[in-house]
Amino acid sequence: MIQHFLTLLDLSEDQALSLIQRAIELKAKQKAGEPHEYFKTKVMGMIFDKSSTRTRVSFETGMAHFGGTAIFLSPRDTQLGRGEPIEDSARVLSRMVDIVMLRTFDQDNLECFAKYSEVPVINALTDMYHPCQLLADVQTYVEHRGDIKGKTITWIGDGNNMCHSYINAARLFDFHLNIATPTGFEPDSKVLQAAGDRIKLTTDPKQACEGADMVTTDVWASMGQEEEQAQRETAFADFQVNKNLMQLAKKDALFMHCLPAHREEEVSAEVIDGSQSVVWDQAENRLHAQKALIELLLNQK
Ligand code: CP
Ligand code: NVA
């Protein structure tokens, strides 16, 4: 069976830890100007049903570093966007390209694509998960602070795709996760339950931040929820990550945000632009972590 990357849990614990180390190595190689064109002639198909800056540029750049090529496909230009079945698109594309990344709405559509694909498929964000981002986040934590195992990470805000991937990351990398969401915006109960007592769920952001090694948040309205923006601004008003909240975490706690960010909404400018923030390293690491992921998937037997 082909290995896909549809959620973080598609990786074993060993694979996940080696992938982070490999991402750090590939980053060093690139910084040293050492060529690493391991995948000349390999082609990645990149299907985007939603907007992207980081994901698109990091995957395209990663394939270029490997000596390969990436093809950007948007629903405006493909037959998939005009209703060609996902099954048929997967069969056809996967006879031509060597690997596919897909950013879409429904996780079921991604799973359907993977089922009919003859090549590895990567989840580049769905409404349910954003596992590529977590690879970069864990790499960033490890680079700044060492092992993430046993640490306490705090998620403030929406129980969304990023929050679900943090829950899965807590299982895979064995850290504690405090989640603070407003009532009605909790993460999916099945995802939560499967992670057991590593996760503490509260409606009190202050309590969630106490003693944290890292605090992270995300936009209040994700892609596809634009019409709920005003209503969400009210619901999340007490969930801004600002200096007062950061002061409850450990003194050397890191701040992360997957970006794009809205300053003075989910995070104050002072925090995201302050000394505890590592968001630019985190964004850069999308490139390195995904290169390690591409390598793992293309090298499978
Ligand atoms: N964090 C992230 O996935 O960014 P993009 O939406 O710009 O790809
Ligand atoms: N939760 C956000 C993440 C963007 C990278 C969204 O889905 O829009």
PDB file of C-alpha atoms and ligand atoms in Angstrom:
ATOM      1  CA  MET A   1       0.000   0.000   0.000  1.00  0.00           C
ATOM      2  CA  ILE A   2       1.220   3.535  -0.772  1.00  0.00           C
ATOM      3  CA  GLN A   3       1.871   5.696   2.234  1.00  0.00           C
ATOM      4  CA  HIS A   4      -0.072   8.965   2.120  1.00  0.00           C
ATOM      5  CA  PHE A   5       0.052  11.903   4.541  1.00  0.00           C
ATOM      6  CA  LEU A   6      -3.599  12.714   5.197  1.00  0.00           C
ATOM      7  CA  THR A   7      -3.217  13.310   8.930  1.00  0.00           C
ATOM      8  CA  LEU A   8      -0.189  13.364  11.238  1.00  0.00           C
ATOM      9  CA  LEU A   9      -1.196   9.924  12.457  1.00  0.00           C
ATOM     10  CA  ASP A  10      -0.191   8.464   9.082  1.00  0.00           C
ATOM     11  CA  LEU A  11       3.361   8.701  10.450  1.00  0.00           C
ATOM     12  CA  SER A  12       4.727   6.328  13.060  1.00  0.00           C
ATOM     13  CA  GLU A  13       6.420   7.895  16.073  1.00  0.00           C
ATOM     14  CA  ASP A  14       9.821   6.907  14.667  1.00  0.00           C
ATOM     15  CA  GLN A  15       9.046   8.294  11.232  1.00  0.00           C
ATOM     16  CA  ALA A  16       7.880  11.569  12.748  1.00  0.00           C
ATOM     17  CA  LEU A  17      10.999  12.013  14.887  1.00  0.00           C
ATOM     18  CA  SER A  18      13.352  11.128  12.010  1.00  0.00           C
ATOM     19  CA  LEU A  19      11.453  13.464   9.719  1.00  0.00           C
ATOM     20  CA  ILE A  20      12.054  16.409  12.068  1.00  0.00           C
ATOM     21  CA  GLN A  21      15.787  15.585  12.260  1.00  0.00           C
ATOM     22  CA  ARG A  22      15.942  15.248   8.478  1.00  0.00           C
ATOM     23  CA  ALA A  23      14.208  18.623   8.062  1.00  0.00           C
ATOM     24  CA  ILE A  24      16.930  20.197  10.229  1.00  0.00           C
ATOM     25  CA  GLU A  25      19.612  18.475   8.103  1.00  0.00           C
ATOM     26  CA  LEU A  26      18.046  19.559   4.803  1.00  0.00           C
ATOM     27  CA  LYS A  27      17.848  23.123   6.135  1.00  0.00           C
ATOM     28  CA  ALA A  28      21.577  23.037   6.934  1.00  0.00           C
ATOM     29  CA  LYS A  29      22.359  21.649   3.471  1.00  0.00           C
ATOM     30  CA  GLN A  30      20.425  24.427   1.803  1.00  0.00           C
ATOM     31  CA  LYS A  31      22.060  27.115   3.970  1.00  0.00           C
ATOM     32  CA  ALA A  32      25.478  25.662   3.119  1.00  0.00           C
ATOM     33  CA  GLY A  33      24.651  25.789  -0.594  1.00  0.00           C
ATOM     34  CA  GLU A  34      25.068  22.012  -0.831  1.00  0.00           C
ATOM     35  CA  PRO A  35      23.099  20.679  -3.826  1.00  0.00           C
ATOM     36  CA  HIS A  36      20.526  18.015  -3.014  1.00  0.00           C
ATOM     37  CA  GLU A  37      18.846  17.290  -6.325  1.00  0.00           C
ATOM     38  CA  TYR A  38      17.635  13.834  -5.317  1.00  0.00           C
ATOM     39  CA  PHE A  39      14.433  13.909  -7.351  1.00  0.00           C
ATOM     40  CA  LYS A  40      15.344  15.133 -10.834  1.00  0.00           C
ATOM     41  CA  THR A  41      12.452  14.446 -13.249  1.00  0.00           C
ATOM     42  CA  LYS A  42       9.977  13.956 -10.375  1.00  0.00           C
ATOM     43  CA  VAL A  43       6.813  16.026 -10.631  1.00  0.00           C
ATOM     44  CA  MET A  44       4.425  17.184  -7.914  1.00  0.00           C
ATOM     45  CA  GLY A  45       0.795  18.025  -8.729  1.00  0.00           C
ATOM     46  CA  MET A  46      -0.486  20.788  -6.427  1.00  0.00           C
ATOM     47  CA  ILE A  47      -4.261  21.131  -6.217  1.00  0.00           C
ATOM     48  CA  PHE A  48      -5.580  24.211  -4.396  1.00  0.00           C
ATOM     49  CA  ASP A  49      -9.298  24.710  -3.717  1.00  0.00           C
ATOM     50  CA  LYS A  50      -8.383  27.481  -1.221  1.00  0.00           C
ATOM     51  CA  SER A  51      -5.888  30.358  -1.181  1.00  0.00           C
ATOM     52  CA  SER A  52      -2.291  29.948  -0.059  1.00  0.00           C
ATOM     53  CA  THR A  53       1.011  31.782   0.175  1.00  0.00           C
ATOM     54  CA  ARG A  54       3.258  29.628   2.378  1.00  0.00           C
ATOM     55  CA  THR A  55       2.050  26.212   1.303  1.00  0.00           C
ATOM     56  CA  ARG A  56       2.294  26.874  -2.401  1.00  0.00           C
ATOM     57  CA  VAL A  57       5.672  28.576  -2.287  1.00  0.00           C
ATOM     58  CA  SER A  58       7.217  26.058   0.116  1.00  0.00           C
ATOM     59  CA  PHE A  59       6.155  23.019  -1.939  1.00  0.00           C
ATOM     60  CA  GLU A  60       7.193  24.574  -5.257  1.00  0.00           C
ATOM     61  CA  THR A  61      10.528  25.719  -3.861  1.00  0.00           C
ATOM     62  CA  GLY A  62      11.097  22.350  -2.210  1.00  0.00           C
ATOM     63  CA  MET A  63      10.582  20.515  -5.497  1.00  0.00           C
ATOM     64  CA  ALA A  64      12.932  22.977  -7.242  1.00  0.00           C
ATOM     65  CA  HIS A  65      15.644  22.307  -4.611  1.00  0.00           C
ATOM     66  CA  PHE A  66      15.230  18.591  -5.296  1.00  0.00           C
ATOM     67  CA  GLY A  67      15.703  19.179  -9.042  1.00  0.00           C
ATOM     68  CA  GLY A  68      12.061  18.326  -9.746  1.00  0.00           C
ATOM     69  CA  THR A  69       9.028  20.307 -10.876  1.00  0.00           C
ATOM     70  CA  ALA A  70       5.688  21.315  -9.399  1.00  0.00           C
ATOM     71  CA  ILE A  71       2.465  22.056 -11.274  1.00  0.00           C
ATOM     72  CA  PHE A  72      -0.007  24.469  -9.669  1.00  0.00           C
ATOM     73  CA  LEU A  73      -3.630  23.516 -10.341  1.00  0.00           C
ATOM     74  CA  SER A  74      -6.539  25.743  -9.316  1.00  0.00           C
ATOM     75  CA  PRO A  75     -10.245  24.882  -9.636  1.00  0.00           C
ATOM     76  CA  ARG A  76     -10.626  27.836 -12.003  1.00  0.00           C
ATOM     77  CA  ASP A  77      -8.534  26.056 -14.616  1.00  0.00           C
ATOM     78  CA  THR A  78      -9.021  22.326 -14.055  1.00  0.00           C
ATOM     79  CA  GLN A  79     -11.879  20.015 -14.995  1.00  0.00           C
ATOM     80  CA  LEU A  80     -12.009  19.066 -11.301  1.00  0.00           C
ATOM     81  CA  GLY A  81     -13.255  22.625 -10.750  1.00  0.00           C
ATOM     82  CA  ARG A  82     -16.000  21.992 -13.364  1.00  0.00           C
ATOM     83  CA  GLY A  83     -17.220  18.853 -11.649  1.00  0.00           C
ATOM     84  CA  GLU A  84     -15.032  16.026 -13.007  1.00  0.00           C
ATOM     85  CA  PRO A  85     -15.262  13.382 -10.267  1.00  0.00           C
ATOM     86  CA  ILE A  86     -12.461  13.332  -7.707  1.00  0.00           C
ATOM     87  CA  GLU A  87     -11.978   9.608  -8.370  1.00  0.00           C
ATOM     88  CA  ASP A  88     -11.350  10.221 -12.086  1.00  0.00           C
ATOM     89  CA  SER A  89      -9.081  13.199 -11.455  1.00  0.00           C
ATOM     90  CA  ALA A  90      -7.038  11.131  -8.998  1.00  0.00           C
ATOM     91  CA  ARG A  91      -6.688   8.222 -11.438  1.00  0.00           C
ATOM     92  CA  VAL A  92      -5.600  10.486 -14.291  1.00  0.00           C
ATOM     93  CA  LEU A  93      -3.251  12.821 -12.431  1.00  0.00           C
ATOM     94  CA  SER A  94      -1.547  10.012 -10.549  1.00  0.00           C
ATOM     95  CA  ARG A  95      -0.652   8.293 -13.847  1.00  0.00           C
ATOM     96  CA  MET A  96       1.318  11.402 -14.791  1.00  0.00           C
ATOM     97  CA  VAL A  97       2.805  12.953 -11.653  1.00  0.00           C
ATOM     98  CA  ASP A  98       4.843  11.293  -8.884  1.00  0.00           C
ATOM     99  CA  ILE A  99       3.251  12.914  -5.849  1.00  0.00           C
ATOM    100  CA  VAL A 100       0.201  15.100  -5.192  1.00  0.00           C
ATOM    101  CA  MET A 101      -0.595  17.719  -2.584  1.00  0.00           C
ATOM    102  CA  LEU A 102      -4.183  18.772  -2.096  1.00  0.00           C
ATOM    103  CA  ARG A 103      -5.658  21.749  -0.228  1.00  0.00           C
ATOM    104  CA  THR A 104      -9.422  21.435  -0.050  1.00  0.00           C
ATOM    105  CA  PHE A 105     -12.462  21.785   2.204  1.00  0.00           C
ATOM    106  CA  ASP A 106     -13.706  18.340   3.111  1.00  0.00           C
ATOM    107  CA  GLN A 107     -11.329  15.723   4.544  1.00  0.00           C
ATOM    108  CA  ASP A 108     -13.505  13.082   2.827  1.00  0.00           C
ATOM    109  CA  ASN A 109     -12.607  14.523  -0.580  1.00  0.00           C
ATOM    110  CA  LEU A 110      -8.918  14.241   0.260  1.00  0.00           C
ATOM    111  CA  GLU A 111      -9.417  10.653   1.413  1.00  0.00           C
ATOM    112  CA  CYS A 112     -11.340   9.859  -1.751  1.00  0.00           C
ATOM    113  CA  PHE A 113      -8.524  11.314  -3.877  1.00  0.00           C
ATOM    114  CA  ALA A 114      -5.955   9.241  -1.978  1.00  0.00           C
ATOM    115  CA  LYS A 115      -8.000   6.074  -2.384  1.00  0.00           C
ATOM    116  CA  TYR A 116      -7.878   6.345  -6.183  1.00  0.00           C
ATOM    117  CA  SER A 117      -4.350   7.743  -6.439  1.00  0.00           C
ATOM    118  CA  GLU A 118      -1.441   5.558  -7.518  1.00  0.00           C
ATOM    119  CA  VAL A 119       1.028   8.006  -5.955  1.00  0.00           C
ATOM    120  CA  PRO A 120       1.418   9.484  -2.454  1.00  0.00           C
ATOM    121  CA  VAL A 121      -1.028  12.242  -1.506  1.00  0.00           C
ATOM    122  CA  ILE A 122      -0.276  15.015   1.002  1.00  0.00           C
ATOM    123  CA  ASN A 123      -2.878  16.944   2.998  1.00  0.00           C
ATOM    124  CA  ALA A 124      -1.988  20.592   2.422  1.00  0.00           C
ATOM    125  CA  LEU A 125      -4.939  21.691   4.630  1.00  0.00           C
ATOM    126  CA  THR A 126      -8.554  20.660   4.919  1.00  0.00           C
ATOM    127  CA  ASP A 127     -11.331  21.968   7.147  1.00  0.00           C
ATOM    128  CA  MET A 128     -10.341  19.180   9.539  1.00  0.00           C
ATOM    129  CA  TYR A 129      -6.521  19.140   9.648  1.00  0.00           C
ATOM    130  CA  HIS A 130      -3.343  20.981   8.666  1.00  0.00           C
ATOM    131  CA  PRO A 131      -0.620  18.381   9.351  1.00  0.00           C
ATOM    132  CA  CYS A 132       2.164  19.958   7.234  1.00  0.00           C
ATOM    133  CA  GLN A 133       2.050  23.021   9.465  1.00  0.00           C
ATOM    134  CA  LEU A 134       2.596  20.871  12.546  1.00  0.00           C
ATOM    135  CA  LEU A 135       5.756  19.359  11.080  1.00  0.00           C
ATOM    136  CA  ALA A 136       7.135  22.889  10.726  1.00  0.00           C
ATOM    137  CA  ASP A 137       5.925  23.891  14.196  1.00  0.00           C
ATOM    138  CA  VAL A 138       7.556  20.918  15.897  1.00  0.00           C
ATOM    139  CA  GLN A 139      10.786  21.494  13.949  1.00  0.00           C
ATOM    140  CA  THR A 140      10.753  25.122  15.098  1.00  0.00           C
ATOM    141  CA  TYR A 141      10.197  24.135  18.720  1.00  0.00           C
ATOM    142  CA  VAL A 142      13.022  21.577  18.577  1.00  0.00           C
ATOM    143  CA  GLU A 143      15.431  24.081  17.001  1.00  0.00           C
ATOM    144  CA  HIS A 144      14.732  26.694  19.676  1.00  0.00           C
ATOM    145  CA  ARG A 145      14.226  24.584  22.783  1.00  0.00           C
ATOM    146  CA  GLY A 146      15.169  20.929  22.106  1.00  0.00           C
ATOM    147  CA  ASP A 147      12.920  17.912  22.654  1.00  0.00           C
ATOM    148  CA  ILE A 148       9.169  18.685  22.678  1.00  0.00           C
ATOM    149  CA  LYS A 149       8.305  15.431  24.517  1.00  0.00           C
ATOM    150  CA  GLY A 150       6.736  16.118  27.908  1.00  0.00           C
ATOM    151  CA  LYS A 151       6.453  19.886  27.295  1.00  0.00           C
ATOM    152  CA  THR A 152       3.255  21.890  27.768  1.00  0.00           C
ATOM    153  CA  ILE A 153       1.853  23.585  24.697  1.00  0.00           C
ATOM    154  CA  THR A 154      -1.136  25.933  24.862  1.00  0.00           C
ATOM    155  CA  TRP A 155      -3.661  26.417  22.090  1.00  0.00           C
ATOM    156  CA  ILE A 156      -5.832  29.541  22.378  1.00  0.00           C
ATOM    157  CA  GLY A 157      -8.836  30.184  20.122  1.00  0.00           C
ATOM    158  CA  ASP A 158     -10.860  28.158  17.667  1.00  0.00           C
ATOM    159  CA  GLY A 159     -11.115  24.356  17.861  1.00  0.00           C
ATOM    160  CA  ASN A 160     -10.303  24.287  14.148  1.00  0.00           C
ATOM    161  CA  ASN A 161      -8.118  22.368  11.660  1.00  0.00           C
ATOM    162  CA  MET A 162      -4.905  23.619  13.301  1.00  0.00           C
ATOM    163  CA  CYS A 163      -6.213  22.741  16.761  1.00  0.00           C
ATOM    164  CA  HIS A 164      -7.065  19.204  15.570  1.00  0.00           C
ATOM    165  CA  SER A 165      -3.569  18.793  14.189  1.00  0.00           C
ATOM    166  CA  TYR A 166      -2.121  20.014  17.502  1.00  0.00           C
ATOM    167  CA  ILE A 167      -4.167  17.326  19.256  1.00  0.00           C
ATOM    168  CA  ASN A 168      -2.743  14.667  16.913  1.00  0.00           C
ATOM    169  CA  ALA A 169       0.757  16.097  17.377  1.00  0.00           C
ATOM    170  CA  ALA A 170       0.389  15.795  21.156  1.00  0.00           C
ATOM    171  CA  ARG A 171      -0.209  12.055  20.638  1.00  0.00           C
ATOM    172  CA  LEU A 172       2.577  11.575  18.105  1.00  0.00           C
ATOM    173  CA  PHE A 173       5.258  13.656  19.836  1.00  0.00           C
ATOM    174  CA  ASP A 174       4.024  13.008  23.381  1.00  0.00           C
ATOM    175  CA  PHE A 175       3.457  16.507  24.766  1.00  0.00           C
ATOM    176  CA  HIS A 176       0.732  18.011  26.970  1.00  0.00           C
ATOM    177  CA  LEU A 177      -1.746  20.291  25.261  1.00  0.00           C
ATOM    178  CA  ASN A 178      -3.922  22.876  27.030  1.00  0.00           C
ATOM    179  CA  ILE A 179      -6.734  24.121  24.813  1.00  0.00           C
ATOM    180  CA  ALA A 180      -8.829  27.194  25.591  1.00  0.00           C
ATOM    181  CA  THR A 181     -11.809  27.851  23.310  1.00  0.00           C
ATOM    182  CA  PRO A 182     -15.048  29.785  23.778  1.00  0.00           C
ATOM    183  CA  THR A 183     -18.095  27.607  24.433  1.00  0.00           C
ATOM    184  CA  GLY A 184     -19.415  26.270  21.136  1.00  0.00           C
ATOM    185  CA  PHE A 185     -16.013  26.377  19.401  1.00  0.00           C
ATOM    186  CA  GLU A 186     -14.489  23.239  20.924  1.00  0.00           C
ATOM    187  CA  PRO A 187     -12.484  20.801  18.789  1.00  0.00           C
ATOM    188  CA  ASP A 188     -14.089  17.664  17.368  1.00  0.00           C
ATOM    189  CA  SER A 189     -14.974  15.372  20.255  1.00  0.00           C
ATOM    190  CA  LYS A 190     -13.693  12.181  18.566  1.00  0.00           C
ATOM    191  CA  VAL A 191     -10.291  13.699  17.813  1.00  0.00           C
ATOM    192  CA  LEU A 192     -10.145  14.979  21.376  1.00  0.00           C
ATOM    193  CA  GLN A 193     -11.183  11.732  23.044  1.00  0.00           C
ATOM    194  CA  ALA A 194      -8.669   9.681  21.077  1.00  0.00           C
ATOM    195  CA  ALA A 195      -5.849  11.771  22.551  1.00  0.00           C
ATOM    196  CA  GLY A 196      -6.785  10.910  26.143  1.00  0.00           C
ATOM    197  CA  ASP A 197      -5.529  12.770  29.188  1.00  0.00           C
ATOM    198  CA  ARG A 198      -2.673  14.592  27.432  1.00  0.00           C
ATOM    199  CA  ILE A 199      -5.237  17.220  26.523  1.00  0.00           C
ATOM    200  CA  LYS A 200      -6.864  19.689  28.937  1.00  0.00           C
ATOM    201  CA  LEU A 201      -9.822  21.599  27.557  1.00  0.00           C
ATOM    202  CA  THR A 202     -11.028  24.818  29.197  1.00  0.00           C
ATOM    203  CA  THR A 203     -12.891  28.033  28.394  1.00  0.00           C
ATOM    204  CA  ASP A 204     -10.362  30.036  30.432  1.00  0.00           C
ATOM    205  CA  PRO A 205      -7.364  31.243  28.372  1.00  0.00           C
ATOM    206  CA  LYS A 206      -5.513  32.331  31.521  1.00  0.00           C
ATOM    207  CA  GLN A 207      -5.699  28.892  33.076  1.00  0.00           C
ATOM    208  CA  ALA A 208      -4.575  27.335  29.783  1.00  0.00           C
ATOM    209  CA  CYS A 209      -1.465  29.541  29.609  1.00  0.00           C
ATOM    210  CA  GLU A 210      -0.184  28.855  33.116  1.00  0.00           C
ATOM    211  CA  GLY A 211       3.252  27.263  33.008  1.00  0.00           C
ATOM    212  CA  ALA A 212       3.214  26.759  29.215  1.00  0.00           C
ATOM    213  CA  ASP A 213       6.430  26.201  27.251  1.00  0.00           C
ATOM    214  CA  MET A 214       4.783  27.550  24.138  1.00  0.00           C
ATOM    215  CA  VAL A 215       1.580  29.419  23.276  1.00  0.00           C
ATOM    216  CA  THR A 216      -0.018  29.298  19.851  1.00  0.00           C
ATOM    217  CA  THR A 217      -3.156  30.591  18.190  1.00  0.00           C
ATOM    218  CA  ASP A 218      -4.780  31.001  14.770  1.00  0.00           C
ATOM    219  CA  VAL A 219      -7.324  33.208  13.020  1.00  0.00           C
ATOM    220  CA  TRP A 220     -10.829  33.340  14.470  1.00  0.00           C
ATOM    221  CA  ALA A 221     -12.496  32.751  11.090  1.00  0.00           C
ATOM    222  CA  SER A 222     -10.813  30.181   8.875  1.00  0.00           C
ATOM    223  CA  MET A 223     -11.015  30.006   5.091  1.00  0.00           C
ATOM    224  CA  GLY A 224     -14.630  29.269   4.203  1.00  0.00           C
ATOM    225  CA  GLN A 225     -15.943  30.992   7.366  1.00  0.00           C
ATOM    226  CA  GLU A 226     -15.563  34.588   6.154  1.00  0.00           C
ATOM    227  CA  GLU A 227     -19.270  35.305   6.671  1.00  0.00           C
ATOM    228  CA  GLU A 228     -18.985  34.422  10.351  1.00  0.00           C
ATOM    229  CA  GLN A 229     -16.197  36.977  10.947  1.00  0.00           C
ATOM    230  CA  ALA A 230     -18.286  39.540  12.890  1.00  0.00           C
ATOM    231  CA  GLN A 231     -20.025  36.944  15.049  1.00  0.00           C
ATOM    232  CA  ARG A 232     -16.695  35.250  15.774  1.00  0.00           C
ATOM    233  CA  GLU A 233     -15.042  38.553  16.746  1.00  0.00           C
ATOM    234  CA  THR A 234     -17.601  38.819  19.536  1.00  0.00           C
ATOM    235  CA  ALA A 235     -17.280  35.191  20.617  1.00  0.00           C
ATOM    236  CA  PHE A 236     -13.465  35.289  20.703  1.00  0.00           C
ATOM    237  CA  ALA A 237     -13.044  38.785  22.190  1.00  0.00           C
ATOM    238  CA  ASP A 238     -11.459  37.403  25.389  1.00  0.00           C
ATOM    239  CA  PHE A 239      -9.167  35.025  23.522  1.00  0.00           C
ATOM    240  CA  GLN A 240      -6.536  37.406  22.192  1.00  0.00           C
ATOM    241  CA  VAL A 241      -2.973  36.275  22.901  1.00  0.00           C
ATOM    242  CA  ASN A 242      -1.442  39.420  24.372  1.00  0.00           C
ATOM    243  CA  LYS A 243       1.217  40.345  26.909  1.00  0.00           C
ATOM    244  CA  ASN A 244      -1.085  39.639  29.874  1.00  0.00           C
ATOM    245  CA  LEU A 245      -1.646  36.074  28.714  1.00  0.00           C
ATOM    246  CA  MET A 246       1.994  35.477  27.741  1.00  0.00           C
ATOM    247  CA  GLN A 247       3.044  36.569  31.240  1.00  0.00           C
ATOM    248  CA  LEU A 248       1.253  33.540  32.693  1.00  0.00           C
ATOM    249  CA  ALA A 249       3.308  31.149  30.573  1.00  0.00           C
ATOM    250  CA  LYS A 250       6.929  30.275  31.385  1.00  0.00           C
ATOM    251  CA  LYS A 251       9.349  33.197  31.090  1.00  0.00           C
ATOM    252  CA  ASP A 252      11.043  31.679  28.053  1.00  0.00           C
ATOM    253  CA  ALA A 253       7.793  30.473  26.424  1.00  0.00           C
ATOM    254  CA  LEU A 254       7.717  30.674  22.638  1.00  0.00           C
ATOM    255  CA  PHE A 255       4.857  32.164  20.648  1.00  0.00           C
ATOM    256  CA  MET A 256       3.806  30.569  17.339  1.00  0.00           C
ATOM    257  CA  HIS A 257       1.126  31.320  14.732  1.00  0.00           C
ATOM    258  CA  CYS A 258       0.695  29.393  11.474  1.00  0.00           C
ATOM    259  CA  LEU A 259      -0.050  32.686   9.631  1.00  0.00           C
ATOM    260  CA  PRO A 260      -1.657  34.595   8.039  1.00  0.00           C
ATOM    261  CA  ALA A 261      -2.263  36.600  11.255  1.00  0.00           C
ATOM    262  CA  HIS A 262      -4.608  39.440  12.126  1.00  0.00           C
ATOM    263  CA  ARG A 263      -2.772  41.767  14.489  1.00  0.00           C
ATOM    264  CA  GLU A 264      -4.951  43.034  17.364  1.00  0.00           C
ATOM    265  CA  GLU A 265      -7.512  40.281  16.752  1.00  0.00           C
ATOM    266  CA  GLU A 266      -6.262  36.829  17.779  1.00  0.00           C
ATOM    267  CA  VAL A 267      -2.805  38.192  18.698  1.00  0.00           C
ATOM    268  CA  SER A 268      -1.528  41.603  19.770  1.00  0.00           C
ATOM    269  CA  ALA A 269       1.125  43.219  17.576  1.00  0.00           C
ATOM    270  CA  GLU A 270       3.346  43.370  20.661  1.00  0.00           C
ATOM    271  CA  VAL A 271       3.334  39.568  21.001  1.00  0.00           C
ATOM    272  CA  ILE A 272       3.627  38.512  17.358  1.00  0.00           C
ATOM    273  CA  ASP A 273       6.344  41.095  16.709  1.00  0.00           C
ATOM    274  CA  GLY A 274       7.964  40.598  20.127  1.00  0.00           C
ATOM    275  CA  SER A 275      10.998  38.658  21.342  1.00  0.00           C
ATOM    276  CA  GLN A 276       9.141  35.430  22.223  1.00  0.00           C
ATOM    277  CA  SER A 277       7.664  35.087  18.741  1.00  0.00           C
ATOM    278  CA  VAL A 278       9.281  32.630  16.332  1.00  0.00           C
ATOM    279  CA  VAL A 279       6.694  32.942  13.565  1.00  0.00           C
ATOM    280  CA  TRP A 280       9.187  33.716  10.777  1.00  0.00           C
ATOM    281  CA  ASP A 281      11.322  30.660  11.566  1.00  0.00           C
ATOM    282  CA  GLN A 282       8.091  28.690  11.766  1.00  0.00           C
ATOM    283  CA  ALA A 283       7.002  29.906   8.312  1.00  0.00           C
ATOM    284  CA  GLU A 284      10.425  29.162   6.830  1.00  0.00           C
ATOM    285  CA  ASN A 285      10.380  25.667   8.272  1.00  0.00           C
ATOM    286  CA  ARG A 286       7.380  24.785   6.121  1.00  0.00           C
ATOM    287  CA  LEU A 287       9.930  24.495   3.322  1.00  0.00           C
ATOM    288  CA  HIS A 288      12.376  22.263   5.172  1.00  0.00           C
ATOM    289  CA  ALA A 289       9.839  20.038   6.948  1.00  0.00           C
ATOM    290  CA  GLN A 290       7.900  19.432   3.728  1.00  0.00           C
ATOM    291  CA  LYS A 291      11.102  18.596   1.868  1.00  0.00           C
ATOM    292  CA  ALA A 292      11.710  15.904   4.468  1.00  0.00           C
ATOM    293  CA  LEU A 293       8.130  14.727   3.974  1.00  0.00           C
ATOM    294  CA  ILE A 294       8.431  14.626   0.158  1.00  0.00           C
ATOM    295  CA  GLU A 295      11.650  12.629   0.520  1.00  0.00           C
ATOM    296  CA  LEU A 296      10.025  10.137   2.874  1.00  0.00           C
ATOM    297  CA  LEU A 297       7.039   9.636   0.573  1.00  0.00           C
ATOM    298  CA  LEU A 298       8.986   9.482  -2.704  1.00  0.00           C
ATOM    299  CA  ASN A 299      11.539   7.045  -1.287  1.00  0.00           C
ATOM    300  CA  GLN A 300       9.008   4.516  -0.069  1.00  0.00           C
ATOM    301  CA  LYS A 301       9.314   1.118  -1.641  1.00  0.00           C
TER     302      LYS A 301
HETATM  303  N1   CP B   1       0.073  28.556   7.171  1.00  0.00           N
HETATM  304  C1   CP B   1      -0.325  28.334   5.909  1.00  0.00           C
HETATM  305  O1   CP B   1      -0.688  27.225   5.518  1.00  0.00           O
HETATM  306  O2   CP B   1      -0.255  29.430   5.094  1.00  0.00           O
HETATM  307  P1   CP B   1      -0.851  29.561   3.617  1.00  0.00           P
HETATM  308  O3   CP B   1      -2.359  29.566   3.754  1.00  0.00           O
HETATM  309  O4   CP B   1      -0.312  30.876   3.140  1.00  0.00           O
HETATM  310  O5   CP B   1      -0.388  28.410   2.793  1.00  0.00           O
HETATM  311  N1  NVA B   2      -7.280  27.774  10.274  1.00  0.00           N
HETATM  312  C1  NVA B   2      -6.772  28.512   9.127  1.00  0.00           C
HETATM  313  C2  NVA B   2      -5.359  28.097   8.849  1.00  0.00           C
HETATM  314  C3  NVA B   2      -4.721  28.832   7.678  1.00  0.00           C
HETATM  315  C4  NVA B   2      -3.325  28.338   7.371  1.00  0.00           C
HETATM  316  C5  NVA B   2      -7.662  28.258   7.925  1.00  0.00           C
HETATM  317  O1  NVA B   2      -8.070  27.115   7.712  1.00  0.00           O
HETATM  318  O2  NVA B   2      -7.961  29.213   7.199  1.00  0.00           O
END
